[in-house]
Amino acid sequence: MIVVMQKEATEADIEAVRERLTAAGFDIHLSPGVARTVIGAIGDKTRIDPASLEAMTGVDKVVPILHPFKLASREFHPENSVVPVTEKIAIGSRAFHIIAGPCAVEGREQLLEAALAVKEAGATMLRGGAYKPRTSPYSFQGLEEEGLKILAEAREASSLPVVTEVMDPRYLSLICEYADVIQVGARNMQNFFLLRELGCVPKPVLLKRGPAATIEEWLLAAEYIIAAGNPNVILCERGIRTFETYTRNTLDLSAIPVVKKLSHLPVIVDPSHGTGKWALVPAMARAALAAGADGLLVEVHPHPGQALSDGPQSLTPANFAAMVNELRALAPVMNRDLA
Amino acid sequence: MIVVMQKEATEADIEAVRERLTAAGFDIHLSPGVARTVIGAIGDKTRIDPASLEAMTGVDKVVPILHPFKLASREFHPENSVVPVTEKIAIGSRAFHIIAGPCAVEGREQLLEAALAVKEAGATMLRGGAYKPRTSPYSFQGLEEEGLKILAEAREASSLPVVTEVMDPRYLSLICEYADVIQVGARNMQNFFLLRELGCVPKPVLLKRGPAATIEEWLLAAEYIIAAGNPNVILCERGIRTFETYTRNTLDLSAIPVVKKLSHLPVIVDPSHGTGKWALVPAMARAALAAGADGLLVEVHPHPGQALSDGPQSLTPANFAAMVNELRALAPVMNRDLA
Amino acid sequence: MIVVMQKEATEADIEAVRERLTAAGFDIHLSPGVARTVIGAIGDKTRIDPASLEAMTGVDKVVPILHPFKLASREFHPENSVVPVTEKIAIGSRAFHIIAGPCAVEGREQLLEAALAVKEAGATMLRGGAYKPRTSPYSFQGLEEEGLKILAEAREASSLPVVTEVMDPRYLSLICEYADVIQVGARNMQNFFLLRELGCVPKPVLLKRGPAATIEEWLLAAEYIIAAGNPNVILCERGIRTFETYTRNTLDLSAIPVVKKLSHLPVIVDPSHGTGKWALVPAMARAALAAGADGLLVEVHPHPGQALSDGPQSLTPANFAAMVNELRALAPVMNRDLA
Amino acid sequence: MIVVMQKEATEADIEAVRERLTAAGFDIHLSPGVARTVIGAIGDKTRIDPASLEAMTGVDKVVPILHPFKLASREFHPENSVVPVTEKIAIGSRAFHIIAGPCAVEGREQLLEAALAVKEAGATMLRGGAYKPRTSPYSFQGLEEEGLKILAEAREASSLPVVTEVMDPRYLSLICEYADVIQVGARNMQNFFLLRELGCVPKPVLLKRGPAATIEEWLLAAEYIIAAGNPNVILCERGIRTFETYTRNTLDLSAIPVVKKLSHLPVIVDPSHGTGKWALVPAMARAALAAGADGLLVEVHPHPGQALSDGPQSLTPANFAAMVNELRALAPVMNRDLA
């Protein structure tokens, strides 16, 4: 990192910074300038918090040179990571995977109907929430364990592996019994206790980007999981919060090439939450594939007008099938296989 | 709420909406227009999810008329709420309370020094984190239970009640043993399991606004806690995420009069996180008092240059004391008492 | 529009609103509710400013039902507009057009080299700024009229029509002499005097979205131009300002299907400004095509390391050619022709 | 500035950067590191565009050390600037000035009534727009020259100097005949032709911050005016665009101490546009004073419910007078005089 001293910094200020960095094991290179001194520090950035240097007397600013994440970085792991889900399914390979299903598991019939429809259309995994984070305490909060059992039944019926969300560490072992991939919702991206425990489970983790998270913070959240022992992290871009109100969020598709550059982790896109309107989903799904995403997470409901959550952004099975057909035409151009 | 139908909506579409609303117990008032039909629905909005109506065929949009929160609203509780902390201290009364102390408890000596210094200067409560949410897994994560014990010792030494953060429901009962006020951090504002359990503890909750949360979502988070049984919620504005990079966040002081209008809950301001730079804290603290806030949450560290977290935004005890003196001059003009 | 009265509104308040709307030629439909009165008003929304109603005593809020733009709306003009540029080139047709060239015209040699290179690779129009809006007064501000002459020479040499920016109405007639398409920069999107005068020129206008403009405001800016007499508006999405700092802006590709739904105007994408980094441009260009854009505006510089502006986001001719080849493979899948 | 090279940068890459900087007159200091080379460059940053360095092969990033503005910076001009308006009125002195009046001049009677009322309550300057930037082409666009004449009449009647907005350079000399202070609206903050011409007029300029402008960009806009010859710039914070929808903008009061630190220019606050709701204006006005602002720009309309623009954010004369009384009590605590 580089420490830029203030114009008014004294010799003693500079010496204090130098000592602190040396004590933390950094190699120091001093550039005394006319206007101000610049201190280059080479070493393991995890040994010191740049913010604490910035609070020292005489320091103007600290400029990090390396990224703050390591295990999630492409420098550390130059090859693309491929995250295995089942024997046949892996995210980050040549195959482009579509994970589809309703926002929430609302009942046996609804989920089975959805599972068979999305399977038929070409989805390779089933999504459905049993525990639902809802903005209002008066909204439907999910069927909980009953929902997990229905998911298991739908997996049996459709042979699609199942993705479902964990909201609280206390339910993690229960959810692990039922789920093939554990989802971390956008609002939990920085639930650090949860992230650490996901480092200890034998299942892949689908990590959604928080609505106000920078790409760097998102990769640091992945770093928590990997550092705690679980390398199988799938990133999911789902839109960030901006001033635009026509869409529910602003889907940041540039995050795909950025993640591909900074990290080795696979990245998929959720155009349903990313737009909040089903009519915009197919265009954004095609764009995600064209931008290099490894897959999609899409909301499909047999009867969106009766959905207990996220109806306006849910595709009908027919619209979903039409969208998959478009993607099927696009995939070969992107050197992707679509089931 | 008002349901605006699309121009192309059929009689059957309108009928379906009408039936659904009637079944949910709403009184219906139909306004057939030249261009499109508008359906007014009067009833308890918690009985139906507006989004699910929006997903019905022929519906253009749903416009809520009432706020989605009820227990947190001023309509429901016209008088200001006063949240008792100890026998002598209550937030939301004429007294303006300053909660001060370091970001993290780093050790016995540091915390005791901070506690006595802020007490001396005029703070009426002590803050300090034992469990720290950190963006990077390589940053200091807090002293955990050891930190709680030090907080208790500092309370003993200073007679200041203690505010500390809970990050995970599993630690809630432990933290309740030590804390006088339980803080919910900005990144946990929508940790709904945690919010619900805070409804069951016999301590006040200091609920920080999430960095990407609208005021409505913040009040809905408070609604979770109140609806679960705990009416003692103190709101805390701490800055929202915007495009401006000079400050760490953008402190939204207009949230103070907005909250005062929409809700009966007390609201305090955290100018330390709100700006990220200690030199900006005094001006924003004065502005918060002038805008009508009920108190402040401020970071003070005996040696900011050695702080393990948030050094750049921590005041020294001397700067803190100078700031409190300014506030003391301002308080009477705002009809506030400052200890 | 719908006027929702406050709970406390008096009969006189309601009557005043009703009179005002009636005087403005609206048909009124009153829905007296238990909780509050709702007034539906049918008529030409351009005859009254909703904000002025909102300021009336007893009014809670005004909810517009129709979009505030008319000539730019798809309701008014259901077919896609095709904007003719030359006899052979039209934007909004089946042909996918790539407008390429340097940010600024820096000299004869630079522009001619760029023009021939992008032509060779497949671009159908040439871009280049003679008047440059620069954040700092100390940055290169463009070659002005000399730049326009060089653009004309490059058009001659390459037979590519030319797109260049107008920053001030006083230069409009001069620029019209040289340009085939007049560009309005993002920072001028709400320069209303300029927009009105663009309504009077016989050239198509390429209207960039402002960095903080909603899609509705962007379409209202187009409405200014169309209402003043020029229907040939090409919209250009170029990224909006968000909290993410890795990219210069956040490219909002969902704006493409949104614009296609709300409006009949063609829409192209500028992935260079949208990302600020040349390495991200190809992925975003493919995504734009896949999302349904009608073309691209791309920065290409023969020697980006020597560019006087926007070097970091400029493709080299070789990288540009590689990108166009990828797009050429993608275009047929999207039913598009690419030269 | 500091140039950080990529890990893969070659000797030739480093040499090229060094040569370019030397040629531009910079003194160079090379720090060859283990991981990567860092080049310190000392000299006049206006001689080279950092972005153009960033586009050179082998360069990772360029970190500016000095601010990009000079004439507007406090380093260049350590004392506060005081901007004279009339013989008796100057902004940036101990006097706290309130500029009040309607958004738009709508007629003789309206403006005279407003002028006398705000004068009576304690305002020291009158605002009113004759040329109005309106989002929709169908909204009232101002009375133009007729409005300027009414402003002059109101000045005569009230002896308040007049602030009014210029939207287009062609009207600048006309507006200069009538106005005492020329306002640049938020949407014109980066209309660089206009800024340059404001450098040549003998009147102070009130420069509003753009809704998506960083503080650095705002000060660079001021730099344009000062560099062109007019040092009399008054900055005006009026809210930035964020995701929060309850308020029209998010008033960034932290901009006040930031501007005071970075610049010598006076800064005032517009709480009317900053909130969009008159009921929030008094709290934000008090907060602005407490945060160190030099004055206010406030919308007051004799009959907000009949206003042709911005009614919902306009105070009545009575509410304005009440607000000024509160400010009068606050001013002495802030060492300010209020008429």
PDB file of N, CA and C in Angstrom, chain C residues 121-165:
ATOM      1  N   ALA C 121     -13.387  -2.321 -40.022  1.00  0.00           N
ATOM      2  CA  ALA C 121     -13.842  -3.356 -39.088  1.00  0.00           C
ATOM      3  C   ALA C 121     -15.349  -3.569 -39.137  1.00  0.00           C
ATOM      4  N   GLY C 122     -16.086  -2.577 -39.660  1.00  0.00           N
ATOM      5  CA  GLY C 122     -17.528  -2.783 -39.759  1.00  0.00           C
ATOM      6  C   GLY C 122     -18.399  -1.673 -39.203  1.00  0.00           C
ATOM      7  N   ALA C 123     -17.791  -0.614 -38.718  1.00  0.00           N
ATOM      8  CA  ALA C 123     -18.611   0.501 -38.249  1.00  0.00           C
ATOM      9  C   ALA C 123     -19.322   1.140 -39.439  1.00  0.00           C
ATOM     10  N   THR C 124     -20.497   1.705 -39.190  1.00  0.00           N
ATOM     11  CA  THR C 124     -21.234   2.351 -40.275  1.00  0.00           C
ATOM     12  C   THR C 124     -21.344   3.860 -40.081  1.00  0.00           C
ATOM     13  N   MET C 125     -20.876   4.345 -38.941  1.00  0.00           N
ATOM     14  CA  MET C 125     -20.853   5.781 -38.715  1.00  0.00           C
ATOM     15  C   MET C 125     -19.612   6.111 -37.894  1.00  0.00           C
ATOM     16  N   LEU C 126     -19.208   7.386 -38.015  1.00  0.00           N
ATOM     17  CA  LEU C 126     -17.998   7.846 -37.323  1.00  0.00           C
ATOM     18  C   LEU C 126     -18.374   8.827 -36.215  1.00  0.00           C
ATOM     19  N   ARG C 127     -17.796   8.650 -35.027  1.00  0.00           N
ATOM     20  CA  ARG C 127     -18.001   9.627 -33.969  1.00  0.00           C
ATOM     21  C   ARG C 127     -16.687  10.377 -33.706  1.00  0.00           C
ATOM     22  N   GLY C 128     -16.807  11.562 -33.116  1.00  0.00           N
ATOM     23  CA  GLY C 128     -15.622  12.350 -32.787  1.00  0.00           C
ATOM     24  C   GLY C 128     -16.100  13.711 -32.311  1.00  0.00           C
ATOM     25  N   GLY C 129     -15.556  14.183 -31.186  1.00  0.00           N
ATOM     26  CA  GLY C 129     -16.017  15.441 -30.626  1.00  0.00           C
ATOM     27  C   GLY C 129     -15.113  16.596 -31.014  1.00  0.00           C
ATOM     28  N   ALA C 130     -15.704  17.696 -31.456  1.00  0.00           N
ATOM     29  CA  ALA C 130     -14.950  18.908 -31.764  1.00  0.00           C
ATOM     30  C   ALA C 130     -15.062  19.895 -30.589  1.00  0.00           C
ATOM     31  N   TYR C 131     -16.172  19.862 -29.911  1.00  0.00           N
ATOM     32  CA  TYR C 131     -16.401  20.647 -28.699  1.00  0.00           C
ATOM     33  C   TYR C 131     -16.587  19.635 -27.576  1.00  0.00           C
ATOM     34  N   LYS C 132     -15.728  19.688 -26.562  1.00  0.00           N
ATOM     35  CA  LYS C 132     -15.738  18.637 -25.537  1.00  0.00           C
ATOM     36  C   LYS C 132     -16.130  19.185 -24.175  1.00  0.00           C
ATOM     37  N   PRO C 133     -17.156  18.618 -23.571  1.00  0.00           N
ATOM     38  CA  PRO C 133     -17.463  18.989 -22.197  1.00  0.00           C
ATOM     39  C   PRO C 133     -16.489  18.284 -21.268  1.00  0.00           C
ATOM     40  N   ARG C 134     -15.666  19.023 -20.556  1.00  0.00           N
ATOM     41  CA  ARG C 134     -14.662  18.421 -19.665  1.00  0.00           C
ATOM     42  C   ARG C 134     -14.869  18.889 -18.238  1.00  0.00           C
ATOM     43  N   THR C 135     -14.797  17.982 -17.316  1.00  0.00           N
ATOM     44  CA  THR C 135     -15.030  18.289 -15.904  1.00  0.00           C
ATOM     45  C   THR C 135     -14.083  19.380 -15.398  1.00  0.00           C
ATOM     46  N   SER C 136     -12.846  19.356 -15.891  1.00  0.00           N
ATOM     47  CA  SER C 136     -11.864  20.345 -15.442  1.00  0.00           C
ATOM     48  C   SER C 136     -11.583  21.378 -16.523  1.00  0.00           C
ATOM     49  N   PRO C 137     -11.470  22.652 -16.132  1.00  0.00           N
ATOM     50  CA  PRO C 137     -11.151  23.683 -17.132  1.00  0.00           C
ATOM     51  C   PRO C 137      -9.737  23.524 -17.684  1.00  0.00           C
ATOM     52  N   TYR C 138      -8.928  22.686 -17.048  1.00  0.00           N
ATOM     53  CA  TYR C 138      -7.548  22.530 -17.484  1.00  0.00           C
ATOM     54  C   TYR C 138      -7.376  21.363 -18.456  1.00  0.00           C
ATOM     55  N   SER C 139      -8.457  20.642 -18.739  1.00  0.00           N
ATOM     56  CA  SER C 139      -8.373  19.532 -19.698  1.00  0.00           C
ATOM     57  C   SER C 139      -8.580  20.058 -21.116  1.00  0.00           C
ATOM     58  N   PHE C 140      -8.127  19.291 -22.076  1.00  0.00           N
ATOM     59  CA  PHE C 140      -8.304  19.584 -23.492  1.00  0.00           C
ATOM     60  C   PHE C 140      -9.786  19.802 -23.815  1.00  0.00           C
ATOM     61  N   GLN C 141     -10.120  20.916 -24.448  1.00  0.00           N
ATOM     62  CA  GLN C 141     -11.522  21.275 -24.661  1.00  0.00           C
ATOM     63  C   GLN C 141     -11.992  21.076 -26.111  1.00  0.00           C
ATOM     64  N   GLY C 142     -11.145  20.490 -26.920  1.00  0.00           N
ATOM     65  CA  GLY C 142     -11.573  20.231 -28.295  1.00  0.00           C
ATOM     66  C   GLY C 142     -10.979  21.210 -29.281  1.00  0.00           C
ATOM     67  N   LEU C 143     -10.962  20.802 -30.565  1.00  0.00           N
ATOM     68  CA  LEU C 143     -10.378  21.649 -31.616  1.00  0.00           C
ATOM     69  C   LEU C 143     -11.392  22.617 -32.208  1.00  0.00           C
ATOM     70  N   GLU C 144     -12.607  22.536 -31.773  1.00  0.00           N
ATOM     71  CA  GLU C 144     -13.708  23.414 -32.213  1.00  0.00           C
ATOM     72  C   GLU C 144     -13.875  23.366 -33.744  1.00  0.00           C
ATOM     73  N   GLU C 145     -14.002  24.512 -34.400  1.00  0.00           N
ATOM     74  CA  GLU C 145     -14.353  24.465 -35.831  1.00  0.00           C
ATOM     75  C   GLU C 145     -13.328  23.674 -36.642  1.00  0.00           C
ATOM     76  N   GLU C 146     -12.059  23.822 -36.264  1.00  0.00           N
ATOM     77  CA  GLU C 146     -11.021  23.031 -36.923  1.00  0.00           C
ATOM     78  C   GLU C 146     -11.354  21.530 -36.838  1.00  0.00           C
ATOM     79  N   GLY C 147     -11.851  21.114 -35.696  1.00  0.00           N
ATOM     80  CA  GLY C 147     -12.245  19.719 -35.515  1.00  0.00           C
ATOM     81  C   GLY C 147     -13.385  19.330 -36.441  1.00  0.00           C
ATOM     82  N   LEU C 148     -14.324  20.234 -36.631  1.00  0.00           N
ATOM     83  CA  LEU C 148     -15.449  19.945 -37.527  1.00  0.00           C
ATOM     84  C   LEU C 148     -14.952  19.723 -38.952  1.00  0.00           C
ATOM     85  N   LYS C 149     -13.969  20.551 -39.343  1.00  0.00           N
ATOM     86  CA  LYS C 149     -13.442  20.409 -40.709  1.00  0.00           C
ATOM     87  C   LYS C 149     -12.734  19.075 -40.889  1.00  0.00           C
ATOM     88  N   ILE C 150     -12.025  18.672 -39.864  1.00  0.00           N
ATOM     89  CA  ILE C 150     -11.354  17.371 -39.942  1.00  0.00           C
ATOM     90  C   ILE C 150     -12.381  16.244 -40.006  1.00  0.00           C
ATOM     91  N   LEU C 151     -13.463  16.402 -39.264  1.00  0.00           N
ATOM     92  CA  LEU C 151     -14.533  15.404 -39.336  1.00  0.00           C
ATOM     93  C   LEU C 151     -15.076  15.299 -40.756  1.00  0.00           C
ATOM     94  N   ALA C 152     -15.256  16.453 -41.402  1.00  0.00           N
ATOM     95  CA  ALA C 152     -15.780  16.448 -42.772  1.00  0.00           C
ATOM     96  C   ALA C 152     -14.805  15.749 -43.700  1.00  0.00           C
ATOM     97  N   GLU C 153     -13.527  15.996 -43.479  1.00  0.00           N
ATOM     98  CA  GLU C 153     -12.523  15.348 -44.314  1.00  0.00           C
ATOM     99  C   GLU C 153     -12.536  13.828 -44.100  1.00  0.00           C
ATOM    100  N   ALA C 154     -12.695  13.418 -42.844  1.00  0.00           N
ATOM    101  CA  ALA C 154     -12.726  11.984 -42.547  1.00  0.00           C
ATOM    102  C   ALA C 154     -13.967  11.337 -43.158  1.00  0.00           C
ATOM    103  N   ARG C 155     -15.064  12.065 -43.161  1.00  0.00           N
ATOM    104  CA  ARG C 155     -16.272  11.537 -43.795  1.00  0.00           C
ATOM    105  C   ARG C 155     -16.021  11.306 -45.277  1.00  0.00           C
ATOM    106  N   GLU C 156     -15.371  12.294 -45.883  1.00  0.00           N
ATOM    107  CA  GLU C 156     -15.031  12.190 -47.294  1.00  0.00           C
ATOM    108  C   GLU C 156     -14.173  10.947 -47.540  1.00  0.00           C
ATOM    109  N   ALA C 157     -13.170  10.786 -46.710  1.00  0.00           N
ATOM    110  CA  ALA C 157     -12.207   9.700 -46.904  1.00  0.00           C
ATOM    111  C   ALA C 157     -12.809   8.330 -46.638  1.00  0.00           C
ATOM    112  N   SER C 158     -13.729   8.272 -45.681  1.00  0.00           N
ATOM    113  CA  SER C 158     -14.232   6.962 -45.250  1.00  0.00           C
ATOM    114  C   SER C 158     -15.644   6.673 -45.748  1.00  0.00           C
ATOM    115  N   SER C 159     -16.291   7.689 -46.247  1.00  0.00           N
ATOM    116  CA  SER C 159     -17.724   7.663 -46.564  1.00  0.00           C
ATOM    117  C   SER C 159     -18.599   7.236 -45.379  1.00  0.00           C
ATOM    118  N   LEU C 160     -18.111   7.460 -44.188  1.00  0.00           N
ATOM    119  CA  LEU C 160     -18.965   7.234 -43.014  1.00  0.00           C
ATOM    120  C   LEU C 160     -19.644   8.543 -42.619  1.00  0.00           C
ATOM    121  N   PRO C 161     -20.951   8.516 -42.404  1.00  0.00           N
ATOM    122  CA  PRO C 161     -21.585   9.723 -41.866  1.00  0.00           C
ATOM    123  C   PRO C 161     -21.054  10.005 -40.462  1.00  0.00           C
ATOM    124  N   VAL C 162     -21.197  11.249 -40.052  1.00  0.00           N
ATOM    125  CA  VAL C 162     -20.497  11.734 -38.869  1.00  0.00           C
ATOM    126  C   VAL C 162     -21.467  12.146 -37.764  1.00  0.00           C
ATOM    127  N   VAL C 163     -21.154  11.705 -36.529  1.00  0.00           N
ATOM    128  CA  VAL C 163     -21.908  12.116 -35.337  1.00  0.00           C
ATOM    129  C   VAL C 163     -21.005  12.996 -34.493  1.00  0.00           C
ATOM    130  N   THR C 164     -21.473  14.177 -34.135  1.00  0.00           N
ATOM    131  CA  THR C 164     -20.661  15.017 -33.262  1.00  0.00           C
ATOM    132  C   THR C 164     -21.567  15.823 -32.336  1.00  0.00           C
ATOM    133  N   GLU C 165     -20.986  16.277 -31.244  1.00  0.00           N
ATOM    134  CA  GLU C 165     -21.784  16.845 -30.155  1.00  0.00           C
ATOM    135  C   GLU C 165     -21.929  18.362 -30.248  1.00  0.00           C
TER     136      GLU C 165
END
